[in-house]
Coordinates of C-alpha atoms in Angstrom, one line a residue:
X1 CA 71.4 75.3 132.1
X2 CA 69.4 78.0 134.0
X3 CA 65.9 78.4 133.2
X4 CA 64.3 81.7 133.5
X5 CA 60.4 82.0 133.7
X6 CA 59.3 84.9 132.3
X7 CA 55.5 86.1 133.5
X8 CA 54.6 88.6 131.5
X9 CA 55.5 88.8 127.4
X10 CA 55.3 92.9 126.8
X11 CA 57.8 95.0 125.9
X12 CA 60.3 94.1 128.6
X13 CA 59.5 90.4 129.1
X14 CA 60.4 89.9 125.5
X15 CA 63.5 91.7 125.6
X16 CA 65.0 89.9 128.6
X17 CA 63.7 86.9 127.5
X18 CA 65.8 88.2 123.9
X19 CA 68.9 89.0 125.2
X20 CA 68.8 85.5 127.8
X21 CA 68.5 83.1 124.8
X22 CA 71.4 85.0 123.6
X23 CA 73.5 84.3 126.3
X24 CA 72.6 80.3 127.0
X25 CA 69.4 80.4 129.2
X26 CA 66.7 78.8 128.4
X27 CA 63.3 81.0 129.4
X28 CA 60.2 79.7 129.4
X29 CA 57.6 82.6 128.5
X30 CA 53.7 83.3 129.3
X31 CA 51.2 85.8 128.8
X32 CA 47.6 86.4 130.1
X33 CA 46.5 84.6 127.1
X34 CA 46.9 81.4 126.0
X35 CA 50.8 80.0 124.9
X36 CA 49.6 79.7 121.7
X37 CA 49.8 83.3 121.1
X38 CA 53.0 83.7 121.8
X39 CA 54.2 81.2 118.3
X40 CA 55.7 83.9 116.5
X41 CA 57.8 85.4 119.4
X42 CA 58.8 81.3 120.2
X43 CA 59.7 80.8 116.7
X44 CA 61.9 84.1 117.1
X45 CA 63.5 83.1 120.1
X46 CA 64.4 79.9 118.8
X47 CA 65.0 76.0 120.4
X48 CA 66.0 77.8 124.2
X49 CA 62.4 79.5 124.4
X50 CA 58.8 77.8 124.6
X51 CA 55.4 78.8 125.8
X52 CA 53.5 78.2 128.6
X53 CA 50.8 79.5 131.3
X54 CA 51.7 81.3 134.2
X55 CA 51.8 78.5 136.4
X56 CA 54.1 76.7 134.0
X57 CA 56.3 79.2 133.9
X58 CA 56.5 80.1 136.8
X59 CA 57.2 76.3 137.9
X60 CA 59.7 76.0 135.3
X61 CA 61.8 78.4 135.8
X62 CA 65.1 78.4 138.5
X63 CA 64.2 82.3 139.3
X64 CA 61.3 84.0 137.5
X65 CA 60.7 87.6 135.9
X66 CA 57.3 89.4 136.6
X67 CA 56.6 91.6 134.1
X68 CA 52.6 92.7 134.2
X69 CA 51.3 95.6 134.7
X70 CA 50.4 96.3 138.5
X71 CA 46.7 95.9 138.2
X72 CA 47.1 91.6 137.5
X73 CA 49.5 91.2 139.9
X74 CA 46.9 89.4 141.6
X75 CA 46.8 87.2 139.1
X76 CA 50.4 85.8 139.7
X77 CA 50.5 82.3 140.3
X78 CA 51.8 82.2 144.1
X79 CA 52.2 78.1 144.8
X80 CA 54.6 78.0 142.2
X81 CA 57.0 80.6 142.6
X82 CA 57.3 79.6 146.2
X83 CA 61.2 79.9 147.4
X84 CA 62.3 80.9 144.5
X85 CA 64.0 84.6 143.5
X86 CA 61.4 86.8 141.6
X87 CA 62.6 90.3 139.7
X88 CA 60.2 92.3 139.6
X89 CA 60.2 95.3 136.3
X90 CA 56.7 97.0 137.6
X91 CA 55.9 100.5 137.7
X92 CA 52.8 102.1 138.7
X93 CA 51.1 103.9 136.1
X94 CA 47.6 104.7 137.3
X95 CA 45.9 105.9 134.4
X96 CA 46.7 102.4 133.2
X97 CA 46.2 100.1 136.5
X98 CA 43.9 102.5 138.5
X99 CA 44.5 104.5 141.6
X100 CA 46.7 103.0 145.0
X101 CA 46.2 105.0 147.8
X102 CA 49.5 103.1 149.5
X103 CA 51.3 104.1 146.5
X104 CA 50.4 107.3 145.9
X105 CA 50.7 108.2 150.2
X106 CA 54.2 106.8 149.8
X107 CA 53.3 104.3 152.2
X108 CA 54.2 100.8 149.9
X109 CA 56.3 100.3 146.8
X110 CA 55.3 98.2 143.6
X111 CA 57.6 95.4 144.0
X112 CA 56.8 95.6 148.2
X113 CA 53.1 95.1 146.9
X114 CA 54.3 91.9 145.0
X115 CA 56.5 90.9 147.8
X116 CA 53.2 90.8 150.2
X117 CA 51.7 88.5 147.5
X118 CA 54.4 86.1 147.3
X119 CA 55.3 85.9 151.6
X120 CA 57.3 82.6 150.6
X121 CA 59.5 83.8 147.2
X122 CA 62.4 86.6 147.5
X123 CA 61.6 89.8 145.3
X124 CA 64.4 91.8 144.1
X125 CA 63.3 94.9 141.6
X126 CA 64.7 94.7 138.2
X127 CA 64.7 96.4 134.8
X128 CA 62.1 99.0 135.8
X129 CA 63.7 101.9 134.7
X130 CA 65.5 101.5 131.5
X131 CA 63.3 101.6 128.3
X132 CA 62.4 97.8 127.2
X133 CA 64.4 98.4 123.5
X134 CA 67.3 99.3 125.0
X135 CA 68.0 96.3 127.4
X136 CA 69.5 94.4 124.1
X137 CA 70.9 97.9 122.8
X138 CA 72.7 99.5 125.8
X139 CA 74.9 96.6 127.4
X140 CA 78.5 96.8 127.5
X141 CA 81.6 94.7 128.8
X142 CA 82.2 95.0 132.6
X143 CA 84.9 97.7 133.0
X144 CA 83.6 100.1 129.9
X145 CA 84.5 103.5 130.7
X146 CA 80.9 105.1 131.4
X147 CA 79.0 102.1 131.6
X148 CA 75.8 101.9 131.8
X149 CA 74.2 101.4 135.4
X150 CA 70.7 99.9 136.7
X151 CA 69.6 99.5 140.2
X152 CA 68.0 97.0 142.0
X153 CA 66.3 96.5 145.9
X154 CA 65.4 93.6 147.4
X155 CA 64.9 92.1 151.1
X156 CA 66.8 89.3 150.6
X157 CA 70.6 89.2 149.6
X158 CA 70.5 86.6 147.8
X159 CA 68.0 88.1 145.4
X160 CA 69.6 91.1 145.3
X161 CA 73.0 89.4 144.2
X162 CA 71.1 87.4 141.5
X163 CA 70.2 90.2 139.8
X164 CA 73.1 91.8 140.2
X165 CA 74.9 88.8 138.2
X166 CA 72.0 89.3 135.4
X167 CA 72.9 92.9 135.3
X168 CA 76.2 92.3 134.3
X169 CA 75.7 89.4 132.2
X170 CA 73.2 92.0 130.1
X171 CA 75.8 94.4 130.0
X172 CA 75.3 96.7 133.1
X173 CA 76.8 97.6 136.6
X174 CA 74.8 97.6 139.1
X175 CA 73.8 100.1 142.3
X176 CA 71.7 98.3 145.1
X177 CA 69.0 100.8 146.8
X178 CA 69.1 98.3 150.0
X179 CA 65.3 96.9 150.9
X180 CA 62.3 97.3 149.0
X181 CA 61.5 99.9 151.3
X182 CA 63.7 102.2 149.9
X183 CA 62.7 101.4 145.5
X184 CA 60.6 104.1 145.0
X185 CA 63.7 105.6 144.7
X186 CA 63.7 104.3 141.0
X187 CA 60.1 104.3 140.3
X188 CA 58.1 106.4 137.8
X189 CA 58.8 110.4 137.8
X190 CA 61.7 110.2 139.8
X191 CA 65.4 111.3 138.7
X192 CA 66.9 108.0 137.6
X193 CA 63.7 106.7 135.9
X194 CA 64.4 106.0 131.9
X195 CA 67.9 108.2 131.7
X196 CA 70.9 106.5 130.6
X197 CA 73.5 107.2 134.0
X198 CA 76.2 105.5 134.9
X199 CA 76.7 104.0 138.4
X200 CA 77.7 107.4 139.9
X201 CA 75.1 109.4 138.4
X202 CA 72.5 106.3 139.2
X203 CA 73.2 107.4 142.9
X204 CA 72.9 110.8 143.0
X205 CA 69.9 110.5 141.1
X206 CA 68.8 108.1 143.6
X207 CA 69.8 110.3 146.3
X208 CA 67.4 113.1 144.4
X209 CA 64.5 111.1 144.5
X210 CA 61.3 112.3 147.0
X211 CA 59.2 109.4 148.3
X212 CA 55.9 111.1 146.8
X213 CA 55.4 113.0 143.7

């Protein structure tokens, strides 16, 4: 079975890593603190889920999920995750992480950031923009009328087409902005951030977006 390594155990880490027991993976979860905090979400989560560090996670899993918030990015084990696909769920909030002059001149993205940190692994941006209850509440089966849609950037297509699969394993189509270049489209203030849309609305919403708010 696939193993997911889930970096990160807020809000959205613990909903994918929810709904991926549910369907057969088996996730192995961390936090910034030590496994041991994470008992009662384990114990939720059942025999497919365990705790670990960073490292271990990230070493355990066949892709991995980083889900922190952009100031500890730099604390994301790099050895580990090397060649392997990472989605990355960040957004940039900076009264939370502190101000980015790149970001804020529109002159990186959040998961670009990551993707400079990790030169060896293949970032693909995923789950940023939908609110963290709502990735078990919102799935449907491929082909529902007016399903759901979430999009997803990456520089490699393999990474891209990973989480594409994930997408619609979860319950959701998919629209693929192209390179991380181009995922602010989906970032924090812009039209398709946090609205339900379905795959046509996703990219005119997309199409909306300005690169600098």
């Amino acid at each position: 079975m696939t193993t997911i390594g889930i970096i990160g155990a807020g809000h959205i880490g613990s909903q994918i890593a929810r709904k991926a027991v549910n369907l057969g993976y088996d996730v192995v979860i961390s936090n910034s603190r030590e496994p041991e905090t994470l008992s009662g979400l384990v114990a939720e989560l059942g025999p497919r889920a365990r705790a670990a560090t960073p490292a271990e996670a990230a070493a355990a899993g066949d892709f991995a999920v980083v889900t922190v918030p952009l100031k500890s990015i730099g604390d994301i084990p790099v050895e580990p995750l090397a060649g392997k696909i990472v989605i990355d769920t960040n957004n940039y909030y900076w009264e939370r992480d502190g101000r980015f002059p790149a970001l804020d001149n529109g002159e990186e993205t959040t998961s670009g950031l990551l993707q400079k940190l990790l030169p060896t692994s293949k970032v693909a941006k995923g789950f940023n923009h939908i609110m963290a209850r709502e990735i078990t509440t919102d799935g449907a089966p491929a082909g529902t009328e007016n399903r759901r849609a979430l999009a997803t950037a990456s520089d490699y297509l393999e990474a891209s087409d990973l989480v594409t699969e994930l997408y619609d394993e979860f319950g959701f189509d998919t629209v693929n902005i192209g390179p991380l270049s181009e995922s602010w489209r989906v970032e924090r203030d812009r039209p398709a951030y946090v609205i339900r849309q379905n795959a046509a609305e996703l990219k005119e919403n997309l199409a909306l977006a300005t690169r600098t708010i």
